Amino acid sequence: MSALPPIPDDGERSDVVLVTGMAGGGKSVAMHALEDAGFFCVDNLPAELLLDFLRLERQRSERRVAIAVDVRSAGSLPLLLPLIKDLRASGVAIRSIFLDANTEALMRRFSETRRPHPLRQDYDTQFGSLDGEDQHRALLDAIALERELLAALRVESTVIDTSQLRPAQLRSWVRDLVGVSGSSLTLVFESFAFKHGVPSDADFVFDVRVLPNPYYDRELRPLTGRDAPVAAYLAAQPEVGVMQEQIAGFLQRWLPSFAADQRSYLTVAIGCTGGQHRSVYLVEMLARRFSHHGQVLKRHRELDAR
C-alpha cells in the first residue's frame, strides 16, 4: 500500500482529523461538532480504506475531513498507526483525537442509553443473553478489553477526558482543538475541582489547595477566579505568587524539550477544592504568561459545565 504523493509546501495543507476513543466516550458529539464546523465526516472507516478515501477526497478538493475510527474495526486497528505515520511523512496534516472516560462514567452512559457495547456482542454470541450481575461483569470486561485494544492509539493521540464533560463542553473543546495549527506544540491550561476527580488527559497536575481560599470570604464566594475582586485578593497573597512563578519556571525549563520530542499537545491541569477560584485564577494568569508560546488554550472544567 503506497502513501499519498508528497504535498507541495505552499501553505495549502490537507486538514484531516481522526476521532477515536472509547465507546461511549463522545465520538458522536465530536463528529457533529466537526460537521457543524465544515468538516466532511465519515464514521467507522476501516483502516484499509483510509488511504484510498483520502486520495479520492484530494481529487475532489475536499480540504477538511474528519474520520471516526473505533473498536468496531478492531481487526484493522493494527494497520492504523503505521498508516498515520506514512501519511504524515507524505505531508498530510493529520491530528488524532482520543476521547476517553473513566470506567464509572462509561458504565453509567451505557446504562442510561441502554445501548450495547460493541464488544459485548461477542459475549452475547458466545454465552447467550446475560442478566443482572453477569451483564454488569460482561460490560466491565468489554470496556477493559477495549482499553487494551486501543492503548497504542491512545498514546499517539491528543486525549480528551470526557468523564465530567457535558456535550456542549466537548463540542467547544473539539472546535478549539482543531482550530489551532498542528505545526507546533499546543499548550493547554485546565482548571478543575479535586472533588470531581483529576482529568485523565492531564500531562501535569498541580495541587493548589494549600493556597488561601477566597471561598471563605462571603463577598468573594459567589465569584470566580476570572472576576476582578477574586483576582485582586489572590494577587495580594504571597503564596499565590510563589506558586505561579514555580509552575511557570518548570514549564519554561521543559517546554522546549517537549516540543523537540515531537509532542503536539501538553495539558497542564491545576486543581483546587471547587475548581472555581484559585485554580481558575492561576490558569488565567499562566495562559496570559505563556501567550507568546503561540498555541495556548484555556479550559475551566467546572465553570464551563455551568
XYZ file of C-alpha atoms in Angstrom:
306
model
C 0.000 0.000 0.000
C 1.708 3.198 -1.151
C 1.365 6.511 0.611
C -0.091 9.609 -0.926
C 2.334 11.590 -3.092
C 4.111 14.415 -1.260
C 2.154 17.632 -0.885
C 3.890 20.807 -2.042
C 4.711 23.099 0.867
C 2.616 26.001 -0.390
C 0.666 26.628 2.786
C -2.328 24.690 1.469
C -2.033 21.540 3.562
C -4.807 18.997 3.910
C -6.701 19.131 7.198
C -7.577 15.634 8.460
C -8.900 14.849 11.924
C -9.062 11.275 13.178
C -11.589 10.857 16.002
C -11.169 7.711 18.053
C -11.522 6.522 21.633
C -13.717 4.511 23.947
C -17.253 3.535 23.033
C -19.436 5.942 24.979
C -16.605 8.490 25.112
C -18.426 11.075 22.995
C -17.389 10.400 19.402
C -20.860 11.167 18.054
C -20.866 14.548 19.799
C -17.376 15.316 18.498
C -18.252 14.337 14.941
C -21.378 16.501 14.989
C -19.259 19.427 16.204
C -16.784 18.896 13.372
C -19.568 18.574 10.826
C -21.008 21.877 12.049
C -17.524 23.375 11.687
C -17.433 22.453 7.996
C -15.675 19.085 8.058
C -16.716 16.252 5.763
C -17.313 13.434 8.273
C -17.117 9.671 7.831
C -17.920 7.208 10.617
C -16.175 3.880 11.240
C -13.970 3.824 8.147
C -11.740 0.683 8.121
C -8.025 1.483 8.102
C -7.619 -0.443 4.837
C -9.771 2.160 3.071
C -8.256 5.276 4.629
C -5.576 5.858 2.010
C -7.928 5.439 -0.954
C -10.514 7.649 0.713
C -8.053 10.498 1.261
C -6.766 10.173 -2.296
C -10.334 10.450 -3.590
C -11.057 13.457 -1.375
C -7.948 15.195 -2.678
C -9.218 14.764 -6.220
C -12.479 16.346 -5.130
C -10.567 19.201 -3.457
C -12.088 18.421 -0.050
C -9.834 20.206 2.469
C -11.319 19.382 5.864
C -12.040 15.736 6.624
C -12.975 14.047 9.919
C -12.912 10.259 10.223
C -14.193 8.261 13.210
C -12.377 5.003 13.914
C -13.058 2.812 16.921
C -13.109 -0.736 18.218
C -15.866 -1.706 15.780
C -12.999 -2.003 13.280
C -10.811 -3.925 15.725
C -9.407 -6.200 13.025
C -7.820 -3.311 11.140
C -6.590 -1.284 14.153
C -3.002 -2.663 13.942
C -2.737 -1.095 10.469
C -3.791 2.338 11.627
C -0.693 3.647 13.449
C 1.801 2.790 10.661
C -0.606 4.331 8.162
C -0.866 7.565 10.158
C 2.939 7.828 10.229
C 3.140 7.245 6.465
C 0.522 9.919 5.823
C 2.356 12.453 7.966
C 5.594 11.628 6.190
C 3.772 12.352 2.924
C 2.832 15.815 4.162
C -0.737 15.143 5.284
C -1.561 17.211 8.386
C -3.455 14.585 10.366
C -4.483 15.065 14.004
C -5.687 12.130 16.090
C -8.092 12.902 18.952
C -8.777 10.177 21.522
C -11.950 10.578 23.590
C -11.567 8.791 26.893
C -13.627 8.487 30.079
C -13.300 6.586 33.318
C -14.996 3.214 33.618
C -17.655 4.522 36.009
C -18.739 7.183 33.511
C -18.800 4.690 30.636
C -20.866 2.213 32.645
C -23.340 4.960 33.535
C -23.682 6.094 29.918
C -24.354 2.587 28.636
C -26.925 2.113 31.397
C -28.663 5.402 30.564
C -28.791 4.846 26.812
C -29.378 1.073 27.008
C -27.099 0.678 24.006
C -24.930 -2.473 23.853
C -21.178 -2.106 23.959
C -19.640 -3.119 20.584
C -17.579 -5.851 22.248
C -20.499 -7.063 24.374
C -21.935 -8.661 21.281
C -19.096 -11.180 21.419
C -20.189 -12.216 24.914
C -23.834 -12.439 23.925
C -22.957 -14.545 20.888
C -20.816 -16.929 22.910
C -22.855 -17.195 26.100
C -26.329 -16.014 25.134
C -28.240 -13.117 26.635
C -26.982 -12.121 30.092
C -28.876 -10.628 33.018
C -28.100 -8.931 36.310
C -24.611 -9.323 37.714
C -23.395 -11.311 34.700
C -24.446 -8.471 32.392
C -22.587 -5.961 34.587
C -19.444 -8.109 34.573
C -19.625 -8.626 30.817
C -19.749 -4.871 30.256
C -16.773 -4.308 32.590
C -14.814 -6.968 30.727
C -15.716 -5.438 27.362
C -14.520 -1.989 28.470
C -11.261 -3.448 29.806
C -10.648 -5.283 26.538
C -11.412 -2.144 24.556
C -8.825 -0.178 26.568
C -6.263 -2.833 25.778
C -7.039 -2.815 22.057
C -6.843 0.983 21.826
C -3.879 1.554 24.155
C -1.279 2.136 21.440
C -3.543 4.540 19.548
C -4.248 6.491 22.748
C -0.527 7.066 23.318
C -0.161 8.624 19.869
C -3.245 10.851 20.149
C -4.402 14.036 21.806
C -6.523 12.765 24.701
C -9.672 14.461 25.978
C -11.133 13.100 29.209
C -14.913 13.392 28.813
C -15.818 11.839 32.182
C -17.056 15.143 33.630
C -17.917 16.952 30.393
C -21.328 17.958 29.166
C -21.908 17.637 25.394
C -21.684 21.424 24.929
C -18.269 21.463 26.626
C -16.969 18.659 24.447
C -18.178 20.368 21.287
C -16.407 23.559 22.316
C -13.160 21.804 23.251
C -13.050 19.860 19.979
C -13.647 23.020 17.934
C -10.865 24.793 19.843
C -8.502 21.904 19.301
C -8.956 21.584 15.534
C -8.773 25.364 15.208
C -5.099 25.512 16.148
C -2.200 24.815 13.836
C -0.584 21.412 14.070
C 2.847 22.840 13.325
C 3.843 23.426 16.959
C 3.152 22.187 20.457
C -0.230 23.301 21.809
C -0.168 24.219 25.494
C -3.432 23.733 27.395
C -4.127 25.069 30.875
C -7.114 23.443 32.587
C -8.672 24.222 35.967
C -10.606 21.530 37.821
C -12.055 20.536 41.190
C -10.382 17.683 43.021
C -13.761 16.697 44.467
C -14.852 15.753 40.936
C -11.681 13.870 40.069
C -8.387 14.573 38.314
C -8.602 14.861 34.485
C -7.098 11.713 32.999
C -5.838 13.655 29.970
C -3.529 15.826 32.107
C 0.211 15.598 31.476
C 0.998 17.575 34.634
C -1.209 18.137 37.690
C -0.595 20.904 40.225
C -2.496 20.903 43.510
C -3.139 24.471 44.712
C -5.448 23.624 47.608
C -2.717 24.812 50.002
C -3.246 28.422 48.887
C -5.538 30.925 50.661
C -9.137 30.270 49.624
C -11.450 33.154 48.588
C -14.389 30.856 49.287
C -14.249 31.835 52.947
C -14.905 35.484 52.112
C -18.682 35.941 51.794
C -18.356 38.620 49.136
C -15.956 36.558 47.028
C -17.655 33.179 47.442
C -20.147 33.515 44.526
C -17.471 34.910 42.178
C -14.804 33.071 40.199
C -11.108 33.410 39.554
C -11.923 35.362 36.399
C -13.587 38.156 38.400
C -11.523 41.215 39.358
C -12.199 41.106 43.139
C -11.050 37.485 43.389
C -8.037 38.169 41.179
C -7.074 41.124 43.367
C -7.426 39.053 46.529
C -5.252 36.225 45.201
C -2.669 38.558 43.663
C -2.151 40.058 47.121
C -1.282 36.666 48.647
C 2.499 35.997 48.580
C 1.999 32.217 48.454
C -0.055 32.517 45.270
C 2.717 34.466 43.544
C 5.304 31.892 44.603
C 3.168 29.008 43.293
C 2.579 30.794 39.995
C 6.280 31.519 39.484
C 7.323 27.974 40.304
C 4.821 26.438 37.866
C 5.870 28.933 35.184
C 9.549 28.228 35.824
C 9.003 24.489 35.479
C 7.208 24.931 32.168
C 9.753 27.389 30.798
C 12.507 24.899 31.579
C 10.863 21.875 29.972
C 8.619 23.153 27.158
C 11.483 23.233 24.621
C 12.250 19.593 25.404
C 8.639 18.527 24.879
C 8.495 20.441 21.609
C 11.747 18.834 20.460
C 10.258 15.426 21.310
C 7.583 15.984 18.639
C 4.821 16.433 21.199
C 1.820 18.185 19.692
C -0.220 18.726 22.844
C 0.629 19.311 26.517
C -2.075 19.678 29.181
C -1.283 21.375 32.489
C -4.110 20.768 34.975
C -4.404 22.959 38.053
C -6.796 21.837 40.748
C -8.343 23.310 43.869
C -11.242 22.172 46.022
C -14.143 23.513 43.961
C -12.488 24.483 40.669
C -13.894 27.994 40.992
C -11.373 30.421 42.489
C -7.693 29.517 42.910
C -7.255 27.092 40.034
C -9.223 29.329 37.668
C -7.141 32.372 38.590
C -3.844 30.545 38.054
C -4.989 29.134 34.708
C -5.868 32.646 33.566
C -2.527 34.058 34.744
C -0.424 31.266 33.276
C -2.257 31.325 29.932
C -1.536 35.041 29.743
C 2.080 34.454 30.792
C 2.641 31.898 28.027
C 0.609 33.630 25.311
C 3.869 34.251 23.445
C 4.255 30.482 23.130
C 1.870 30.546 20.167
C -0.741 27.851 20.624
C -2.325 28.265 24.069
C -5.802 27.090 25.105
C -7.687 27.611 28.371
C -10.229 25.248 29.890
C -12.235 25.604 33.082
C -13.846 22.219 33.550
C -16.245 23.120 36.346
C -17.077 26.647 35.144
C -17.636 25.523 31.548
C -20.152 22.955 32.794
C -22.474 25.646 34.192
